[in-house]
Amino acid sequence: MTAALGELRSRFSGVRQGEVASYIPELRRADPDAFGLALVSMDGHPYSVGEARTPFTVQSVSKPFVYALALAELGLDEVSAWVNAEPSGEAFNAISLERGTGRPANAMVNAGALVASSLVPDTPEHPRFDRILAFLSRFAGRPLDVDEAVYRSESVTGDRNRALAYLIRSAGRLPVDPVTATQTYFRQCAVRVNAVDLAVMAATLAHGGENPVTGDRVVSEEVAAQVLAVMATCGMYDASGEWLLRVGLPAKSGVSGGLIAAGPARFGLASYSPPLDAAGTSVRGRAAFAALSQRLGLHLMLNPALPGSTVTLVTTGEDPLPGGGPVAGETGKVAVVAAQGALDFTAAERVLHGLDEAASGGAPSVVLDLARVDGIEPVAYAMLRQGLARLERAGHHVALADPAGRLAAPPGGGRPRDGGPPRFATRAEAAARCAREGGR
Ligand code: GLU
């Protein structure tokens, strides 16, 4: 991974297009040659090259995370009453307000971000900005701070954002006064990070809301998915469609040169390189992400179906029973299906198909061997329990080799509706029981 990142860095570090943002005067001081790349895996392994530890202000890359905080505090329905989730097709600082209602288009453009950060609760013990900073820090897995010089610089010059805040307030769509809203928003944008922090933050969203480095559950899986969805459609402003088409990953750009992308259940990626294109995206970052996506096949819609390795054995009962135990070698009595790995929807469908095939041979009993299954999703649990119940209703004896109790109770809590088929530690024991019962 480090070599792949290093290769990208050398390939694109010579690119000279783009301009360092200057409308926030302090950002002009950034080194246009700085170029850092970082990737964090779902096991929390960090890989980085170049200026990946150089501090810069997070700017708009904060927006998905503050949106996450608003969603975690208030829920999607309440947040959506204040800020929509439609791509605006406009620049970051456009007056992207819904006709008639004045509701901002989405939380990735400034108008929506002002509203999202204003929705964060504010109490004397936990002031709004403290919550935001603490929350961003949990995403990054270390305490972050504010670059006061950049904050002041944007505060002094940020009239357009102030104007936006007043406009939204006048439409009754800003929950706090415009001065407070912009102060909080400017501070949030001035939080200092580096590319490795951003990669950990992106990886936390990709990892279903749990920081893969610290193990901290920052938001629920549901909130993480909601944020990634809005990043995918709106994260790159008026370049969002083109980005999803070519790079195919939920992403967010920032005007200081930071860029993140998340591969759901795969990785978090970040870059730092200050020169920007017309849409406010880091030129080198964009080039590097596009090349990496292509080279590693990371496009979300490019999901090649891997050959099924879930079902390792299907016997119909015609074949002699494999393995040791009292009924080994017998035929005609017990059909067997064995599965392995982690069972999700796709894998459960394979197992169900295997069970059908096994039962079609006419054997009175069916054994499902889950001894080598090492995880099961709630949907797979429900599918298998229903499939096995159907086999029982059709008159088969069913038994499980399920030493870990994968089908004993729904994963993640909840009570089973009934006990389900009898469970045994081994396939041989399950087959022996079936052979006895089936022979009755
Ligand atoms: N603080 C910046 C602004 O509101 C953020 C813009 C960006 O990063 O795209 O202008």
Coordinates of C-alpha atoms and ligand atoms in Angstrom, one line a residue:
M1 CA 0.0 0.0 0.0
T2 CA 2.8 2.4 0.9
A3 CA 4.5 1.7 -2.4
A4 CA 1.2 2.3 -4.3
L5 CA 0.7 5.6 -2.5
G6 CA 4.4 6.6 -3.1
E7 CA 4.0 5.8 -6.8
L8 CA 1.0 8.1 -7.1
R9 CA 2.8 10.8 -5.3
S10 CA 5.7 10.7 -7.6
R11 CA 3.4 10.5 -10.6
F12 CA 1.4 13.6 -9.7
S13 CA 3.7 15.8 -7.6
G14 CA 4.9 17.5 -10.8
V15 CA 1.4 18.7 -11.7
R16 CA 1.4 22.5 -11.6
Q17 CA -2.3 23.3 -12.3
G18 CA -4.5 24.9 -9.8
E19 CA -4.4 27.8 -7.4
V20 CA -4.0 27.9 -3.6
A21 CA -7.1 29.5 -2.1
S22 CA -6.6 33.1 -1.2
Y23 CA -10.1 34.4 -0.3
I24 CA -9.3 33.4 3.3
P25 CA -6.0 35.4 3.4
E26 CA -4.3 33.1 5.9
L27 CA -4.7 30.1 3.5
R28 CA -2.4 31.8 1.0
R29 CA 0.6 30.9 3.2
A30 CA 0.2 27.1 2.4
D31 CA 3.1 25.5 0.6
P32 CA 1.8 24.7 -3.0
D33 CA 4.3 21.8 -3.3
A34 CA 3.2 20.0 -0.2
F35 CA 1.6 16.7 -1.2
G36 CA 0.7 14.0 1.3
L37 CA -1.4 10.8 0.9
A38 CA -2.8 8.5 3.6
L39 CA -4.9 5.4 3.6
V40 CA -6.3 3.6 6.6
S41 CA -7.6 0.0 6.3
M42 CA -10.6 -1.5 8.1
D43 CA -8.2 -3.1 10.5
G44 CA -6.9 0.3 11.4
H45 CA -3.5 0.0 9.5
P46 CA -2.3 3.4 8.4
Y47 CA -0.2 3.9 5.3
S48 CA 1.1 7.3 4.3
V49 CA 3.6 9.1 2.1
G50 CA 4.8 12.7 1.7
E51 CA 3.4 15.6 3.7
A52 CA 0.8 13.4 5.4
R53 CA 1.6 14.8 8.9
T54 CA 1.7 18.5 7.8
P55 CA -1.0 20.3 9.7
F56 CA -3.7 22.3 7.8
T57 CA -7.2 23.4 8.5
V58 CA -10.0 21.0 7.8
Q59 CA -12.3 23.5 6.2
S60 CA -15.2 21.8 4.3
V61 CA -13.9 18.3 5.0
S62 CA -15.5 19.0 8.5
K63 CA -19.0 19.2 6.9
P64 CA -19.8 15.5 6.7
F65 CA -18.7 14.9 10.3
V66 CA -20.7 17.8 11.7
Y67 CA -23.7 16.6 9.7
A68 CA -23.0 13.2 11.3
L69 CA -23.2 14.9 14.7
A70 CA -26.5 16.6 13.9
L71 CA -27.9 13.3 12.7
A72 CA -26.7 11.4 15.7
E73 CA -28.2 14.0 18.0
L74 CA -31.5 14.7 16.2
G75 CA -32.1 11.8 13.8
L76 CA -32.6 12.0 10.0
D77 CA -36.2 13.2 10.0
E78 CA -35.6 16.2 12.2
V79 CA -32.3 17.2 10.5
S80 CA -34.0 16.8 7.0
A81 CA -36.6 19.3 8.1
W82 CA -33.8 21.9 8.3
V83 CA -31.5 20.8 5.5
N84 CA -32.3 18.8 2.4
A85 CA -30.1 16.1 0.8
E86 CA -30.3 17.1 -2.9
P87 CA -27.2 17.8 -5.0
S88 CA -27.2 21.6 -5.7
G89 CA -25.1 21.4 -8.8
E90 CA -23.7 24.7 -7.6
A91 CA -20.5 26.0 -6.1
F92 CA -19.7 25.6 -2.4
N93 CA -20.7 29.1 -1.5
A94 CA -23.8 29.4 -3.7
I95 CA -27.2 30.5 -2.4
S96 CA -28.4 26.9 -2.7
L97 CA -31.8 27.3 -1.0
E98 CA -35.0 25.5 -1.9
R99 CA -37.4 27.7 -3.8
G100 CA -40.3 28.6 -1.6
T101 CA -39.0 27.2 1.7
G102 CA -35.4 28.6 1.9
R103 CA -34.2 25.2 3.1
P104 CA -30.5 24.6 2.1
A105 CA -30.0 22.0 -0.6
N106 CA -27.6 19.8 1.4
A107 CA -25.2 19.8 4.3
M108 CA -22.1 19.7 2.0
V109 CA -22.5 23.2 0.6
N110 CA -21.9 26.2 2.9
A111 CA -25.6 27.1 3.3
G112 CA -26.4 23.6 4.6
A113 CA -23.3 23.3 6.7
L114 CA -24.2 26.5 8.5
V115 CA -27.5 25.0 9.4
A116 CA -26.0 21.6 10.3
S117 CA -23.6 23.0 12.8
S118 CA -26.3 25.3 14.2
L119 CA -28.4 22.2 14.9
V120 CA -25.8 20.8 17.3
P121 CA -27.1 21.2 20.8
D122 CA -25.6 23.9 23.0
T123 CA -25.7 23.7 26.8
P124 CA -23.7 25.5 29.5
E125 CA -21.9 22.3 30.4
H126 CA -21.4 21.3 26.8
P127 CA -21.1 24.3 24.5
R128 CA -21.9 23.7 20.9
F129 CA -18.3 24.2 19.6
D130 CA -16.8 22.0 22.3
R131 CA -19.1 19.2 21.2
I132 CA -18.1 19.6 17.6
L133 CA -14.4 19.6 18.4
A134 CA -14.7 16.6 20.7
F135 CA -16.7 14.8 18.0
L136 CA -14.2 15.5 15.2
S137 CA -11.4 14.4 17.6
R138 CA -13.1 11.0 18.2
F139 CA -13.4 10.6 14.4
A140 CA -9.6 11.3 14.1
G141 CA -8.7 9.3 17.2
R142 CA -6.7 12.1 18.8
P143 CA -7.4 15.5 20.4
L144 CA -7.6 18.2 17.6
D145 CA -7.3 21.9 18.1
V146 CA -8.1 25.1 16.3
D147 CA -5.8 27.2 14.2
E148 CA -6.7 30.6 15.6
A149 CA -5.0 32.6 12.9
V150 CA -7.1 30.9 10.2
Y151 CA -10.2 31.3 12.3
R152 CA -9.6 35.0 12.6
S153 CA -8.7 35.4 9.0
E154 CA -12.0 33.8 7.9
S155 CA -13.9 35.7 10.5
V156 CA -12.7 39.0 9.3
T157 CA -13.3 38.3 5.6
G158 CA -16.3 35.8 5.6
D159 CA -19.0 38.3 4.6
R160 CA -20.4 36.0 2.0
N161 CA -21.0 33.2 4.6
R162 CA -22.5 35.9 6.9
A163 CA -24.8 37.0 4.1
L164 CA -25.8 33.4 3.5
A165 CA -26.6 32.9 7.3
Y166 CA -28.7 36.1 7.4
L167 CA -30.6 35.0 4.3
I168 CA -31.3 31.5 5.7
R169 CA -32.3 33.1 9.0
S170 CA -34.7 35.4 7.2
A171 CA -36.4 32.4 5.7
G172 CA -36.8 30.9 9.2
R173 CA -34.4 28.1 8.4
L174 CA -31.5 28.9 10.7
P175 CA -32.1 27.7 14.3
V176 CA -29.6 30.2 15.9
D177 CA -28.7 33.8 15.2
P178 CA -26.5 34.4 12.1
V179 CA -23.5 35.7 14.1
T180 CA -23.4 32.6 16.4
A181 CA -23.9 30.4 13.3
T182 CA -21.0 31.8 11.4
Q183 CA -18.7 31.9 14.4
T184 CA -19.3 28.2 15.1
Y185 CA -18.9 27.3 11.4
F186 CA -15.7 29.3 11.0
R187 CA -14.2 27.6 14.1
Q188 CA -15.2 24.2 12.8
C189 CA -13.5 25.0 9.5
A190 CA -10.4 26.1 11.3
V191 CA -9.9 22.8 13.2
R192 CA -6.3 21.6 12.5
V193 CA -5.8 18.1 11.0
N194 CA -3.3 16.3 8.8
A195 CA -3.8 13.8 6.0
V196 CA -3.5 10.8 8.3
D197 CA -6.2 12.3 10.6
L198 CA -8.4 12.7 7.6
A199 CA -7.8 9.1 6.5
V200 CA -8.8 7.8 9.9
M201 CA -11.9 10.0 9.9
A202 CA -12.9 8.7 6.5
A203 CA -12.1 5.1 7.5
T204 CA -14.4 5.6 10.5
L205 CA -17.3 6.4 8.2
A206 CA -16.3 3.5 5.9
H207 CA -16.1 1.2 9.0
G208 CA -19.8 1.8 9.8
G209 CA -19.1 4.6 12.3
E210 CA -16.5 2.8 14.5
N211 CA -13.0 4.2 14.5
P212 CA -10.9 1.3 13.2
V213 CA -7.8 2.6 14.9
T214 CA -9.2 3.3 18.4
G215 CA -12.2 1.0 18.4
D216 CA -14.4 4.0 19.5
R217 CA -18.0 3.7 18.2
V218 CA -18.4 7.4 17.1
V219 CA -21.8 7.1 15.3
S220 CA -24.2 4.3 14.5
E221 CA -23.9 2.3 11.3
E222 CA -27.1 4.0 10.1
V223 CA -25.7 7.5 10.6
A224 CA -22.4 6.5 8.9
A225 CA -24.4 5.2 5.9
Q226 CA -26.5 8.4 5.7
V227 CA -23.4 10.6 5.7
L228 CA -21.7 8.5 3.0
A229 CA -24.8 8.7 0.9
V230 CA -24.8 12.5 1.0
M231 CA -21.1 12.6 0.4
A232 CA -21.6 10.5 -2.7
T233 CA -24.2 12.7 -4.2
C234 CA -23.2 16.2 -2.9
G235 CA -19.6 16.0 -1.5
M236 CA -17.9 17.5 -4.4
Y237 CA -20.2 20.4 -5.0
D238 CA -20.9 21.0 -8.8
A239 CA -18.4 18.3 -9.6
S240 CA -20.2 15.5 -7.7
G241 CA -21.8 13.7 -10.6
E242 CA -18.6 13.6 -12.6
W243 CA -16.7 12.5 -9.5
L244 CA -19.0 9.6 -8.8
L245 CA -18.9 8.6 -12.4
R246 CA -15.1 8.6 -12.7
V247 CA -13.8 7.9 -9.2
G248 CA -16.9 6.2 -7.8
L249 CA -16.4 6.9 -4.1
P250 CA -18.2 9.1 -1.5
A251 CA -15.8 12.0 -1.0
K252 CA -15.4 15.5 0.4
S253 CA -13.1 18.3 -0.7
G254 CA -11.9 21.3 1.3
V255 CA -10.6 24.7 0.3
S256 CA -7.3 24.3 2.2
G257 CA -6.4 21.3 -0.1
G258 CA -7.6 18.4 2.0
L259 CA -9.6 15.7 0.3
I260 CA -11.2 12.5 1.6
A261 CA -12.8 9.4 0.1
A262 CA -14.3 6.4 1.8
G263 CA -14.6 2.9 0.4
P264 CA -17.4 1.4 2.4
A265 CA -16.2 -1.6 4.4
R266 CA -12.8 -1.2 2.7
F267 CA -10.7 1.9 3.5
G268 CA -10.5 5.6 4.3
L269 CA -8.3 7.7 1.9
A270 CA -7.1 11.3 2.3
S271 CA -4.7 13.7 0.6
Y272 CA -3.3 17.1 1.2
S273 CA -2.2 19.3 -1.7
P274 CA -3.3 23.0 -1.6
P275 CA -3.6 24.0 -5.3
L276 CA -7.3 23.8 -6.3
D277 CA -9.3 23.4 -9.5
A278 CA -12.3 25.6 -10.3
A279 CA -14.7 23.4 -8.3
G280 CA -12.5 23.8 -5.2
T281 CA -11.0 20.3 -5.3
S282 CA -7.3 19.7 -4.8
V283 CA -5.9 19.1 -8.3
R284 CA -3.3 16.5 -7.3
G285 CA -5.6 14.9 -4.8
R286 CA -8.2 14.5 -7.5
A287 CA -5.7 13.0 -9.9
A288 CA -4.3 10.6 -7.3
F289 CA -7.7 9.4 -6.1
A290 CA -8.9 8.8 -9.7
A291 CA -5.8 6.8 -10.5
L292 CA -5.9 4.8 -7.3
S293 CA -9.6 4.0 -7.8
Q294 CA -8.9 2.8 -11.3
R295 CA -5.8 0.8 -10.5
L296 CA -7.3 -1.0 -7.4
G297 CA -10.8 -1.3 -8.8
L298 CA -12.4 0.8 -6.0
H299 CA -15.3 2.2 -7.9
L300 CA -18.4 1.6 -5.8
M301 CA -20.5 0.4 -8.8
L302 CA -17.8 -1.9 -9.9
N303 CA -18.5 -4.8 -7.6
P304 CA -17.4 -7.9 -9.4
A305 CA -19.2 -11.0 -8.1
L306 CA -16.5 -13.2 -6.6
P307 CA -16.7 -16.9 -7.1
G308 CA -18.8 -18.3 -4.3
S309 CA -16.7 -19.9 -1.5
T310 CA -19.5 -20.0 1.0
V311 CA -20.9 -23.5 0.4
T312 CA -18.1 -26.1 0.8
L313 CA -20.2 -29.2 0.5
V314 CA -23.6 -30.3 -0.7
T315 CA -24.6 -33.9 -0.6
T316 CA -28.0 -35.2 -1.4
G317 CA -27.9 -38.4 0.7
E318 CA -27.1 -40.5 -2.4
D319 CA -23.5 -40.1 -1.4
P320 CA -22.1 -41.9 1.6
L321 CA -22.0 -39.6 4.6
P322 CA -18.5 -38.1 5.0
G323 CA -16.5 -37.9 8.1
G324 CA -16.3 -40.0 11.2
G325 CA -19.1 -40.9 13.6
P326 CA -21.6 -43.8 13.8
V327 CA -23.4 -43.1 10.5
A328 CA -20.3 -42.4 8.3
G329 CA -20.5 -44.2 5.0
E330 CA -24.3 -44.7 5.1
T331 CA -26.3 -43.6 2.1
G332 CA -29.9 -42.5 1.4
K333 CA -30.6 -40.9 4.7
V334 CA -29.0 -37.6 5.4
A335 CA -28.2 -34.8 3.0
V336 CA -25.6 -32.4 4.1
V337 CA -24.7 -28.7 3.4
A338 CA -21.6 -27.2 4.9
A339 CA -20.9 -23.4 4.8
Q340 CA -17.9 -21.3 5.8
G341 CA -16.9 -17.7 6.3
A342 CA -19.1 -14.7 7.1
L343 CA -22.7 -15.0 6.1
D344 CA -24.4 -11.9 4.6
F345 CA -27.4 -11.7 2.3
T346 CA -25.4 -13.0 -0.7
A347 CA -23.9 -15.9 1.3
A348 CA -27.2 -16.8 2.8
E349 CA -28.8 -17.1 -0.6
R350 CA -26.0 -19.5 -1.6
V351 CA -26.6 -21.6 1.5
L352 CA -30.4 -21.7 0.9
H353 CA -29.8 -22.7 -2.7
G354 CA -27.5 -25.5 -1.4
L355 CA -30.2 -26.7 1.0
D356 CA -32.7 -26.9 -1.8
E357 CA -30.3 -28.9 -3.9
A358 CA -29.5 -31.2 -1.0
A359 CA -33.1 -31.8 -0.1
S360 CA -34.1 -32.4 -3.7
G361 CA -32.5 -35.9 -3.6
G362 CA -35.2 -37.2 -1.4
A363 CA -33.2 -37.8 1.8
P364 CA -35.5 -37.6 4.8
S365 CA -33.0 -35.6 6.8
V366 CA -30.9 -32.5 6.1
V367 CA -27.9 -31.4 8.2
L368 CA -26.6 -27.8 7.9
D369 CA -23.0 -27.6 9.1
L370 CA -22.0 -24.1 10.3
A371 CA -18.9 -25.1 12.2
R372 CA -16.7 -23.1 9.9
V373 CA -19.0 -20.0 9.8
D374 CA -17.3 -17.1 11.7
G375 CA -20.0 -14.5 11.5
I376 CA -23.6 -14.0 10.5
E377 CA -25.6 -10.8 9.7
P378 CA -29.1 -10.4 11.0
V379 CA -30.5 -10.7 7.5
A380 CA -28.6 -14.0 6.9
Y381 CA -29.8 -15.3 10.3
A382 CA -33.5 -14.6 9.4
M383 CA -33.1 -16.1 5.9
L384 CA -31.5 -19.3 7.2
R385 CA -34.0 -19.7 10.0
Q386 CA -36.9 -19.3 7.6
G387 CA -35.3 -21.6 5.0
L388 CA -34.8 -24.3 7.6
A389 CA -38.3 -23.9 9.0
R390 CA -39.6 -24.4 5.4
L391 CA -37.6 -27.6 5.1
E392 CA -39.1 -28.9 8.4
R393 CA -42.6 -28.0 7.2
A394 CA -41.9 -30.0 4.0
G395 CA -41.4 -33.0 6.3
H396 CA -37.6 -33.1 6.6
H397 CA -35.7 -33.7 9.7
V398 CA -33.3 -30.9 10.1
A399 CA -30.3 -30.7 12.4
L400 CA -27.5 -28.2 12.7
A401 CA -23.8 -28.6 13.4
D402 CA -23.5 -25.2 15.1
P403 CA -20.9 -25.2 17.9
A404 CA -20.8 -21.4 18.1
G405 CA -24.6 -21.1 18.2
R406 CA -24.8 -18.9 15.1
L407 CA -28.4 -19.8 14.6
A408 CA -29.3 -20.0 18.3
A409 CA -30.4 -16.4 18.6
P410 CA -30.5 -13.3 16.4
P411 CA -27.0 -11.7 16.1
G412 CA -26.8 -8.4 18.0
G413 CA -29.4 -9.3 20.6
G414 CA -33.1 -10.1 20.4
R415 CA -34.8 -13.3 21.3
P416 CA -35.4 -16.1 18.9
R417 CA -39.0 -16.8 18.1
D418 CA -38.5 -20.5 18.8
G419 CA -35.6 -22.8 19.4
G420 CA -35.1 -23.8 15.8
P421 CA -33.6 -27.1 14.7
P422 CA -31.6 -29.1 17.2
R423 CA -28.0 -28.0 17.4
F424 CA -24.9 -30.3 17.8
A425 CA -21.2 -29.6 18.1
T426 CA -20.2 -31.6 15.0
R427 CA -21.6 -32.7 11.7
A428 CA -21.2 -36.4 12.7
E429 CA -23.4 -35.9 15.8
A430 CA -26.0 -34.0 13.8
A431 CA -26.1 -36.7 11.1
A432 CA -26.3 -39.5 13.7
R433 CA -29.4 -37.8 15.3
C434 CA -30.9 -37.3 11.9
A435 CA -30.3 -40.8 10.7
R436 CA -32.0 -42.1 13.8
E437 CA -35.0 -39.8 13.6
G438 CA -35.3 -40.1 9.9
G439 CA -35.3 -43.8 10.0
R440 CA -38.4 -43.9 12.3
Ligands
GLU1 N1 -14.5 27.8 5.3 C1 -14.7 27.7 3.9 C2 -15.8 28.6 3.4 O1 -16.8 28.5 4.0 C3 -14.9 26.3 3.5 C4 -15.1 26.1 2.0 C5 -14.5 24.8 1.5 O2 -13.6 24.2 2.1 O3 -15.0 24.3 0.4 O4 -15.7 29.4 2.5

